[in-house]
Coordinates of C-alpha atoms and ligand atoms in Angstrom, one line a residue:
X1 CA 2.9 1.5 -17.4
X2 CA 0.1 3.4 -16.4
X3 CA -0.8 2.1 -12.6
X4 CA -4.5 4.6 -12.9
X5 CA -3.5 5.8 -9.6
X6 CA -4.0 9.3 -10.5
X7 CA -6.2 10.7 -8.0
X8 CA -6.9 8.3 -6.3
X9 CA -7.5 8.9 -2.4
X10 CA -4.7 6.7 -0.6
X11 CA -4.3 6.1 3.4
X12 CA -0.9 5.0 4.4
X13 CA -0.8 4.3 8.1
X14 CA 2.1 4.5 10.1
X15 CA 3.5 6.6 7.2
X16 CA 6.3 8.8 8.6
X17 CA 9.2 6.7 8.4
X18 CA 10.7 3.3 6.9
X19 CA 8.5 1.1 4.4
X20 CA 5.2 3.1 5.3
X21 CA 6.7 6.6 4.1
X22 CA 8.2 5.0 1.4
X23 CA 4.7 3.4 0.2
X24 CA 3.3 6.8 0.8
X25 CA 5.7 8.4 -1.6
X26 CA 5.6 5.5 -4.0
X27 CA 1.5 6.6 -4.1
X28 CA 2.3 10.2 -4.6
X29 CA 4.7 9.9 -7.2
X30 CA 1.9 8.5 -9.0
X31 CA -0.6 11.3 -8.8
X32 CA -2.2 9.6 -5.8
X33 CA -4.0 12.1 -3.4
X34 CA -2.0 11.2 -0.2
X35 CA -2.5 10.7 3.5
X36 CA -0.6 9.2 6.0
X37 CA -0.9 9.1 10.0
X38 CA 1.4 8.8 12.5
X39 CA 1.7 9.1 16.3
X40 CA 4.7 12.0 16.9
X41 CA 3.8 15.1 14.9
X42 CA 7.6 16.1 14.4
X43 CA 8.1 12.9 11.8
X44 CA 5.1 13.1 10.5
X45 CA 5.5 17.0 9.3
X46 CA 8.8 16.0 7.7
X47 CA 7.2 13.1 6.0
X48 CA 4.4 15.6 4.7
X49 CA 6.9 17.3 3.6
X50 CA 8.0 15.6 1.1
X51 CA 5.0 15.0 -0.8
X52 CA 3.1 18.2 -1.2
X53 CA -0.2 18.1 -0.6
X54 CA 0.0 15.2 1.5
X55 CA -2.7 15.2 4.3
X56 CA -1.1 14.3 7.5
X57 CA -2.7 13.6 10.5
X58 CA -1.6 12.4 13.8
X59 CA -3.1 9.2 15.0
X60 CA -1.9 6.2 17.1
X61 CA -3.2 3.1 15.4
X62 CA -3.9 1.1 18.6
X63 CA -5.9 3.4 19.7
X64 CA -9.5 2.7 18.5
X65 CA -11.2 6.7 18.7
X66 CA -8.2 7.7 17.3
X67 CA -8.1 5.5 14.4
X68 CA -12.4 6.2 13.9
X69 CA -11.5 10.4 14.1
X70 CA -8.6 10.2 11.6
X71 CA -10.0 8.1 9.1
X72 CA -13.3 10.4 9.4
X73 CA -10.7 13.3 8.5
X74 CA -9.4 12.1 5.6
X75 CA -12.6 11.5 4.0
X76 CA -13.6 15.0 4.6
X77 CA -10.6 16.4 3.3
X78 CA -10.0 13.9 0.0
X79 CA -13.7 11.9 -0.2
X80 CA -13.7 7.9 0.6
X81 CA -10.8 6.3 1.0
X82 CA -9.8 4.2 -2.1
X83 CA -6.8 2.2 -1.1
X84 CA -5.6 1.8 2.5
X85 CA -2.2 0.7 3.3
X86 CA -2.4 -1.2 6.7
X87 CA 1.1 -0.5 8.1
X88 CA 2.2 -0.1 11.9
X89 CA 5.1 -0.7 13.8
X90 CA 6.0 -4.1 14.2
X91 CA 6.0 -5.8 17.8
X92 CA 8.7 -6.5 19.8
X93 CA 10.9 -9.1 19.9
X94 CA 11.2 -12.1 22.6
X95 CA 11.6 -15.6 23.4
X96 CA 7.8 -17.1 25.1
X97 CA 9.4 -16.8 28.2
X98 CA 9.7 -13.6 28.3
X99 CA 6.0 -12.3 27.3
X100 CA 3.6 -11.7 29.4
X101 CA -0.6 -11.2 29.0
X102 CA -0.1 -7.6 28.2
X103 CA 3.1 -8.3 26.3
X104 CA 0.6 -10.2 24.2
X105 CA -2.3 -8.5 24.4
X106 CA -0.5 -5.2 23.5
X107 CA 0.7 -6.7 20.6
X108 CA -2.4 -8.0 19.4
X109 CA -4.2 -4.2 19.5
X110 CA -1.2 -3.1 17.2
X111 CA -1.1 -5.8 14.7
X112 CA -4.5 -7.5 14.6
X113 CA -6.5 -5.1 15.7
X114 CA -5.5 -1.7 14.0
X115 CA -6.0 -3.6 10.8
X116 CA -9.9 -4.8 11.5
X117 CA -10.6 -1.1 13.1
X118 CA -8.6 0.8 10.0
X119 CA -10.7 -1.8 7.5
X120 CA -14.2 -1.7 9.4
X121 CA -13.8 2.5 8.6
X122 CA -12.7 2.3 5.0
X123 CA -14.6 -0.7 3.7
X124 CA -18.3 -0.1 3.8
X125 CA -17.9 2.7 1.3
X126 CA -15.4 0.9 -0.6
X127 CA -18.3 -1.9 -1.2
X128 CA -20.8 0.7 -1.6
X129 CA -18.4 2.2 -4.5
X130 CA -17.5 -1.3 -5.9
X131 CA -13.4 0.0 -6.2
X132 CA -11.5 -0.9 -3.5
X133 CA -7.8 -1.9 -2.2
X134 CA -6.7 -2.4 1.2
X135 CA -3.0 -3.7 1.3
X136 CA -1.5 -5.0 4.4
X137 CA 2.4 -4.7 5.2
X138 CA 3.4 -8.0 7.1
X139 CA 6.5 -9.4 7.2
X140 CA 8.2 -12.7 5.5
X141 CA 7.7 -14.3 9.2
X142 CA 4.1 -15.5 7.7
X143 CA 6.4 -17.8 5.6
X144 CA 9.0 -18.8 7.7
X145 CA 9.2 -18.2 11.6
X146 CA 12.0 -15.7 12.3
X147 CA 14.0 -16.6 15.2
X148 CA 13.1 -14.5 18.5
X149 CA 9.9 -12.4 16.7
X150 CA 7.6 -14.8 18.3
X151 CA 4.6 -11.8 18.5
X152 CA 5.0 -11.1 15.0
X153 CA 5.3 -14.8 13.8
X154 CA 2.0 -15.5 15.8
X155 CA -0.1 -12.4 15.4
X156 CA 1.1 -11.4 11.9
X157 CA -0.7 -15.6 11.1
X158 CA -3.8 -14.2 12.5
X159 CA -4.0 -11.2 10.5
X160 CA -3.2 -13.4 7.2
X161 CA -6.1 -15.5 8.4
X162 CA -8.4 -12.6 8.7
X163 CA -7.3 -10.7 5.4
X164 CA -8.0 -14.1 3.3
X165 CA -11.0 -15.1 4.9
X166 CA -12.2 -11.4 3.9
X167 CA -11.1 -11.4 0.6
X168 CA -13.6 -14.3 -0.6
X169 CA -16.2 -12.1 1.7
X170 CA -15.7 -8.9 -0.2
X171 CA -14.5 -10.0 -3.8
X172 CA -18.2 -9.7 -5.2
X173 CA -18.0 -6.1 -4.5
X174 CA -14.3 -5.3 -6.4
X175 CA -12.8 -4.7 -3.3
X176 CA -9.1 -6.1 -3.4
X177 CA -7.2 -7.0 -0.1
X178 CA -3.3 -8.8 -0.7
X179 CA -0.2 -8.8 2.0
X180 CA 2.6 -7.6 1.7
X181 CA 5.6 -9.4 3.3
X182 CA 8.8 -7.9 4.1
X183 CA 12.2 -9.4 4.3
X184 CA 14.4 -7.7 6.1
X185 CA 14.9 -3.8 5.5
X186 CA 16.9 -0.8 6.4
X187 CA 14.2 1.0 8.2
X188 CA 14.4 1.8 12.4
X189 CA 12.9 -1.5 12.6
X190 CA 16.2 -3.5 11.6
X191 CA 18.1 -1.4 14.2
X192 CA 15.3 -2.9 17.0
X193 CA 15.9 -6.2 15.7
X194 CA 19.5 -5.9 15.2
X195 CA 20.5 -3.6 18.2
X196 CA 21.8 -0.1 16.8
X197 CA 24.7 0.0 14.3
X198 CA 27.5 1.9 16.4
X199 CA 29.8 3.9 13.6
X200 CA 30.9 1.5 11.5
X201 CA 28.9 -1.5 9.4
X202 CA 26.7 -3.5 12.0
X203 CA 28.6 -7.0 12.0
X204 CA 24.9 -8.2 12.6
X205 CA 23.8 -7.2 9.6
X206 CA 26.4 -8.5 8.0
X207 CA 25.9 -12.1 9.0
X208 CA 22.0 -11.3 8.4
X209 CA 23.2 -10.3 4.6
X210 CA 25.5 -13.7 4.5
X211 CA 21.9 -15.7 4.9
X212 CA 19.8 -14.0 2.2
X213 CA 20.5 -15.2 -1.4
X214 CA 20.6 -11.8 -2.9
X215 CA 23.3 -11.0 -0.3
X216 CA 21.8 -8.0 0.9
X217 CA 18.5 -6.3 3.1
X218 CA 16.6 -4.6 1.3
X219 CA 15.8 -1.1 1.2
X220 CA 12.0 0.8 2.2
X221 CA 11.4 1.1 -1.6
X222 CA 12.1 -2.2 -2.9
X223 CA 9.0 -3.5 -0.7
X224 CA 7.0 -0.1 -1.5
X225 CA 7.3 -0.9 -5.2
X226 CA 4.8 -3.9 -4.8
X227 CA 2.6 -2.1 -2.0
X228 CA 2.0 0.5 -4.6
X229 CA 1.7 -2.4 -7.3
X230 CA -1.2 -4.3 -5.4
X231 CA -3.1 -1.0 -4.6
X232 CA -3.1 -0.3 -8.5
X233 CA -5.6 -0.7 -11.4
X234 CA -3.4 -2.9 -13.3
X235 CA -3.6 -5.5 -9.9
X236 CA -7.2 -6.2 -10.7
X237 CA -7.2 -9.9 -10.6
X238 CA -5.4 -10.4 -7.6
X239 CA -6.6 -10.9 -4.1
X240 CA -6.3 -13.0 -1.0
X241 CA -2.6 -13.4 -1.9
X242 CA 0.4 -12.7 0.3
X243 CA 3.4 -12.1 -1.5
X244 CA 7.0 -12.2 0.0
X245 CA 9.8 -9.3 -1.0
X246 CA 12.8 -10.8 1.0
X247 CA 16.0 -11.1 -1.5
X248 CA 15.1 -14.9 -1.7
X249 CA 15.3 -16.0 2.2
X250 CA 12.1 -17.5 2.9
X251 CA 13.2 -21.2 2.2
X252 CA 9.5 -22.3 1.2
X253 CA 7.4 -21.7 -1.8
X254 CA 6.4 -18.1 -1.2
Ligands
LIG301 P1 9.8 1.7 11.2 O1 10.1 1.5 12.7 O2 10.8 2.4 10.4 O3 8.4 2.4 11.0 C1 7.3 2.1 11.8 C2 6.3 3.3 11.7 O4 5.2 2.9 12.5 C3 6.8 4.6 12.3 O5 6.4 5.6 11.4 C4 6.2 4.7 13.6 O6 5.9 6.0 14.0 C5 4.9 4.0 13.3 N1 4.1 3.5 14.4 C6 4.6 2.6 15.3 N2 3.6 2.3 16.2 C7 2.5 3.1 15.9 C8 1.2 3.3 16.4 N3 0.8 2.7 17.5 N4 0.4 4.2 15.7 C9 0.8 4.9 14.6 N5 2.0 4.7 14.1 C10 2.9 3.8 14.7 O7 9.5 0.2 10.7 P2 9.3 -0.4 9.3 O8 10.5 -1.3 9.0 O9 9.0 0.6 8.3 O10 8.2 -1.4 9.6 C11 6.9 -1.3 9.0 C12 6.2 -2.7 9.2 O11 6.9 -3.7 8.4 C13 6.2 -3.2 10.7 O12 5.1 -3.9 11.0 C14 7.4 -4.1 10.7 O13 7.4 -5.1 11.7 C15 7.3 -4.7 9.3 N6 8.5 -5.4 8.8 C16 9.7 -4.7 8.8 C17 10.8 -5.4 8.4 C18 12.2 -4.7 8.5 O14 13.2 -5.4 8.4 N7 12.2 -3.4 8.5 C19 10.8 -6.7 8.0 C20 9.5 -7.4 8.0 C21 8.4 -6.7 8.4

């Protein structure tokens, strides 16, 4: 199937590793003009690397300057942004106890905010162009609470809130905006959640594995495969959705 991604000018942020680097190749496999951002310039050259003629740029997505000079860049170098994959790294864990204001706060400038700042740079001349897909990486925590992530259970709601409630805002104008939501996944994030692996298999992934019906996590592609979906021409008729990839855990309708 043709996805008419050829060309077309994608942003992946928070693209040097795990499921943003794999959405970022996912693009660029399809003829997609690349970039992606990233805070340490090391990752994100090796990233680059494996797309040619990827246009990296180094850019912490908390930051608001930063996000307004990068995104600035990349429409000088490859025109307007056409789809924007809204990706970060994901807060940290912690029982309510243990958070404080800027515990909080913090994690509200990396999940809520970086998506309204990376959106409010991309979207006027999406609307102005009448083509536009913004896709947001969540995580299956908007369907069920996962134990311990009480930041990303709370914040990652917000952001749901905000993306749907933009949707019907910006529909008229054939600009897209879905969510993407994560089950678990071999990326560094698992080893934050799951404490590092040692040698051998992590026994905590194991009993992780023995509560998801497919029996497994999943890897950075399987979840890239819709994040490059819902940025696509054929997606056309979808938006304000937010659709789980998670091997069958959340217990709900998702
Ligand atoms: P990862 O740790 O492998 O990658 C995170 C990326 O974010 C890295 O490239 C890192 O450099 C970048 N990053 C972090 N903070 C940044 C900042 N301030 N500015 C710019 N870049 C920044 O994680 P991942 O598993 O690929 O996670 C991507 C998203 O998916 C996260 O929001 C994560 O919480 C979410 N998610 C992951 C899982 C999982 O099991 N891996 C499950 C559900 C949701």
């Amino acid at each position: 199937m043709d996805l008419g991604l050829k060309d077309k000018v994608v942003l992946v942020t928070a693209g040097s590793q795990g499921i943003g680097l794999a959405t970022a190749q996912g693009y660029h496999g399809e003829g997609a003009r690349v970039a992606i951002c990233a805070r340490g310039a090391d990752k994100l050259a090796a990233a680059a690397a494996t797309m040619p003629g990827c246009l990296a740029l180094q850019a912490d997505v908390t930051d608001a300057a930063q996000i307004e000079a990068m995104t600035r860049e990349v429409a000088a170098q490859l025109g307007p942004v056409d789809v924007l994959v809204v990706n970060a790294g994901g807060p940290p864990p912690g029982l309510f106890e243990d958070l404080d204001d800027a515990a909080w706060l913090n994690a509200t400038n990396l999940t809520l905010m970086s998506a309204v700042r990376m959106t409010r740079a991309v979207l006027p001349a999406m609307r102005a162009r009448r083509w536009g897909r913004i896709v947001i990486i969540s995580s299956v925590g908007v369907k069920q609470p996962v134990p311990n992530l009480t930041l990303s259970n709370s914040i990652r709601m917000a952001v749901l809130g905000w993306a749907k409630t933009l949707a019907q805002q910006v529909a008229g104008d054939n600009v897209l905006i879905n969510t993407v939501c994560p089950g678990f996944t071999r990326t560094a994030r698992i080893e934050q959640i799951l404490g590092p692996a040692g040698d051998g298999p992590n026994p905590a992934e194991a009993a992780m594995a023995a509560q998801i019906p497919l029996g497994r996590i999943a890897e950075a592609k399987e979840i890239a495969g819709l994040a490059v979906f819902l940025g696509s021409e054929v997606a056309s008729y979808m938006t304000g959705t937010a659709i789980a990839v998670d091997g069958g855990s959340a217990r709900g309708y998702a």
